[in-house]
Amino acid sequence: MAFSPDGSRLAAGDMTGRVTLWDGDHRHRVTALPNTFQPRIGSRLEAVSALAFSPDGRTLAVGGTNGGLQLWDVPTGQRIGGLLTTPGDAVYTLAFDARGTTLYAGSAHIPLQRYDLDPSHALSRVGARTDGSGLSPAQWQTYIPDAPYRRVCIPA
């Protein structure tokens, strides 16, 4: 379980991978996040093992027993992107930095993992790796299928 920083929401995860958001003041269920972890074919359900709200309370990080790590937009109840890449061990601890731009995840046998969530950092890395040309529409569809194509790097 995790409370949002202002105490207005309580997130509770269960053994089936479901996360339910509760109104922290009135103790009423607000919503349940759909399919927090998509089970892989032939694998068992992934239980929720860690939860953390971002400092502004708008993002919820959900860690699982099979190493799943997913971000959710709290106001809309929608996923943010796909699963974050982890070493595969159960995620036992999650914490955001004070600005909400870095997420830390801890496991029993894996060193602390750091995830840079700042979109401007990602855009600058794309620009640097493509010599400023950015992603082609085909590459965009491969790597960012949930967002419409746009040019993000301007050649020098």
Short mmCIF file of C-alpha atoms in Angstrom, two decimals:
data_model
loop_
_atom_site.label_atom_id
_atom_site.label_comp_id
_atom_site.label_asym_id
_atom_site.label_seq_id
_atom_site.Cartn_x
_atom_site.Cartn_y
_atom_site.Cartn_z
CA MET A 1 0.00 0.00 0.00
CA ALA A 2 1.00 3.61 -0.52
CA PHE A 3 -0.60 6.96 0.31
CA SER A 4 -0.34 9.88 -2.10
CA PRO A 5 1.79 12.72 -0.69
CA ASP A 6 -1.30 14.79 0.22
CA GLY A 7 -3.11 11.78 1.72
CA SER A 8 -6.05 12.07 -0.70
CA ARG A 9 -5.48 8.62 -2.27
CA LEU A 10 -4.49 5.20 -1.02
CA ALA A 11 -3.22 2.64 -3.53
CA ALA A 12 -3.50 -1.02 -2.56
CA GLY A 13 -2.13 -3.90 -4.63
CA ASP A 14 -3.09 -7.54 -4.40
CA MET A 15 -1.83 -11.03 -5.26
CA THR A 16 -3.53 -10.99 -8.70
CA GLY A 17 -1.67 -7.86 -9.81
CA ARG A 18 -4.65 -5.56 -9.42
CA VAL A 19 -4.26 -2.09 -7.90
CA THR A 20 -7.23 -0.35 -6.34
CA LEU A 21 -7.23 3.37 -5.60
CA TRP A 22 -9.18 4.52 -2.54
CA ASP A 23 -10.23 7.96 -1.40
CA GLY A 24 -7.90 8.53 1.55
CA ASP A 25 -10.35 10.80 3.37
CA HIS A 26 -13.64 8.97 2.96
CA ARG A 27 -12.40 5.40 2.54
CA HIS A 28 -14.36 4.81 -0.68
CA ARG A 29 -13.03 2.97 -3.69
CA VAL A 30 -12.25 5.39 -6.51
CA THR A 31 -11.12 3.00 -9.25
CA ALA A 32 -9.19 -0.17 -10.03
CA LEU A 33 -6.35 -0.04 -12.53
CA PRO A 34 -7.09 -2.46 -15.38
CA ASN A 35 -4.61 -5.28 -16.00
CA THR A 36 -1.73 -3.78 -14.04
CA PHE A 37 0.58 -6.52 -15.33
CA GLN A 38 -0.19 -8.40 -18.53
CA PRO A 39 0.60 -12.07 -17.84
CA ARG A 40 3.07 -13.63 -20.24
CA ILE A 41 1.87 -16.76 -22.01
CA GLY A 42 2.44 -19.72 -19.73
CA SER A 43 3.44 -17.59 -16.75
CA ARG A 44 1.71 -17.18 -13.45
CA LEU A 45 -0.03 -14.01 -12.34
CA GLU A 46 2.26 -11.29 -11.08
CA ALA A 47 1.41 -9.98 -7.62
CA VAL A 48 1.93 -6.35 -6.68
CA SER A 49 4.97 -6.11 -4.40
CA ALA A 50 5.67 -2.36 -4.26
CA LEU A 51 3.87 0.94 -4.85
CA ALA A 52 4.96 4.60 -4.82
CA PHE A 53 3.31 7.89 -5.73
CA SER A 54 5.25 10.69 -7.39
CA PRO A 55 5.63 13.86 -5.29
CA ASP A 56 2.73 15.57 -7.11
CA GLY A 57 0.54 12.46 -6.66
CA ARG A 58 -0.22 12.25 -10.40
CA THR A 59 1.92 9.18 -11.18
CA LEU A 60 1.85 5.79 -9.49
CA ALA A 61 4.72 3.33 -9.87
CA VAL A 62 3.73 -0.34 -9.47
CA GLY A 63 6.31 -3.09 -8.94
CA GLY A 64 5.62 -6.80 -9.22
CA THR A 65 6.87 -10.14 -7.96
CA ASN A 66 8.05 -11.20 -11.44
CA GLY A 67 10.06 -8.01 -11.93
CA GLY A 68 7.32 -6.00 -13.62
CA LEU A 69 7.51 -2.22 -13.25
CA GLN A 70 4.75 -0.01 -14.65
CA LEU A 71 3.84 3.68 -14.38
CA TRP A 72 0.23 4.86 -14.20
CA ASP A 73 -1.42 8.25 -14.61
CA VAL A 74 -3.53 8.56 -11.44
CA PRO A 75 -6.13 11.12 -12.65
CA THR A 76 -7.02 9.10 -15.78
CA GLY A 77 -6.23 5.58 -14.56
CA GLN A 78 -4.23 4.96 -17.75
CA ARG A 79 -0.85 3.31 -18.27
CA ILE A 80 2.11 5.52 -19.03
CA GLY A 81 4.12 3.68 -21.68
CA GLY A 82 5.04 0.02 -21.49
CA LEU A 83 6.73 -1.96 -18.77
CA LEU A 84 10.05 -0.54 -17.65
CA THR A 85 13.01 -2.86 -18.14
CA THR A 86 14.15 -4.54 -14.92
CA PRO A 87 16.65 -7.31 -14.12
CA GLY A 88 13.68 -9.63 -13.46
CA ASP A 89 13.80 -9.98 -9.67
CA ALA A 90 10.75 -9.05 -7.60
CA VAL A 91 10.58 -5.30 -7.05
CA TYR A 92 10.38 -4.73 -3.28
CA THR A 93 10.92 -0.98 -2.93
CA LEU A 94 10.06 2.03 -5.06
CA ALA A 95 10.73 5.73 -4.51
CA PHE A 96 10.61 8.89 -6.60
CA ASP A 97 13.10 11.72 -6.19
CA ALA A 98 11.77 15.06 -4.90
CA ARG A 99 11.09 16.37 -8.43
CA GLY A 100 9.39 13.17 -9.64
CA THR A 101 11.79 12.84 -12.58
CA THR A 102 13.73 9.84 -11.28
CA LEU A 103 12.35 6.53 -9.99
CA TYR A 104 14.40 4.13 -7.88
CA ALA A 105 13.56 0.42 -7.65
CA GLY A 106 15.09 -2.09 -5.27
CA SER A 107 15.18 -5.88 -5.30
CA ALA A 108 16.60 -8.50 -2.96
CA HIS A 109 19.58 -9.51 -5.12
CA ILE A 110 19.92 -6.64 -7.60
CA PRO A 111 21.55 -3.27 -6.92
CA LEU A 112 19.26 -0.27 -6.76
CA GLN A 113 17.98 0.56 -10.25
CA ARG A 114 17.59 4.18 -11.38
CA TYR A 115 15.06 5.23 -14.04
CA ASP A 116 15.30 8.71 -15.58
CA LEU A 117 11.71 9.76 -16.31
CA ASP A 118 12.40 13.31 -17.53
CA PRO A 119 11.09 13.54 -21.14
CA SER A 120 13.57 16.29 -22.05
CA HIS A 121 16.46 13.97 -21.15
CA ALA A 122 15.04 11.25 -23.39
CA LEU A 123 14.65 13.68 -26.29
CA SER A 124 18.23 14.93 -25.93
CA ARG A 125 19.50 11.31 -25.90
CA VAL A 126 17.53 10.51 -29.07
CA GLY A 127 18.97 13.60 -30.73
CA ALA A 128 22.51 12.71 -29.68
CA ARG A 129 22.24 9.09 -30.84
CA THR A 130 20.84 10.06 -34.24
CA ASP A 131 23.24 12.98 -34.88
CA GLY A 132 20.31 15.37 -34.53
CA SER A 133 18.18 13.77 -37.25
CA GLY A 134 15.73 12.21 -34.78
CA LEU A 135 13.58 9.16 -35.39
CA SER A 136 12.05 8.36 -38.77
CA PRO A 137 8.26 7.77 -38.81
CA ALA A 138 8.92 3.99 -38.98
CA GLN A 139 11.30 4.10 -36.01
CA TRP A 140 8.80 6.24 -34.08
CA GLN A 141 6.08 3.63 -34.70
CA THR A 142 8.42 0.89 -33.45
CA TYR A 143 9.60 2.65 -30.28
CA ILE A 144 6.76 5.04 -29.43
CA PRO A 145 3.61 3.42 -30.88
CA ASP A 146 1.19 5.10 -28.46
CA ALA A 147 2.01 8.67 -29.53
CA PRO A 148 1.53 10.39 -32.89
CA TYR A 149 4.73 11.01 -34.85
CA ARG A 150 6.45 14.35 -34.43
CA ARG A 151 9.92 15.60 -35.21
CA VAL A 152 11.78 16.02 -31.91
CA CYS A 153 15.38 16.69 -32.97
CA ILE A 154 16.44 19.52 -35.21
CA PRO A 155 19.66 18.94 -37.18
CA ALA A 156 22.40 21.44 -36.37
#
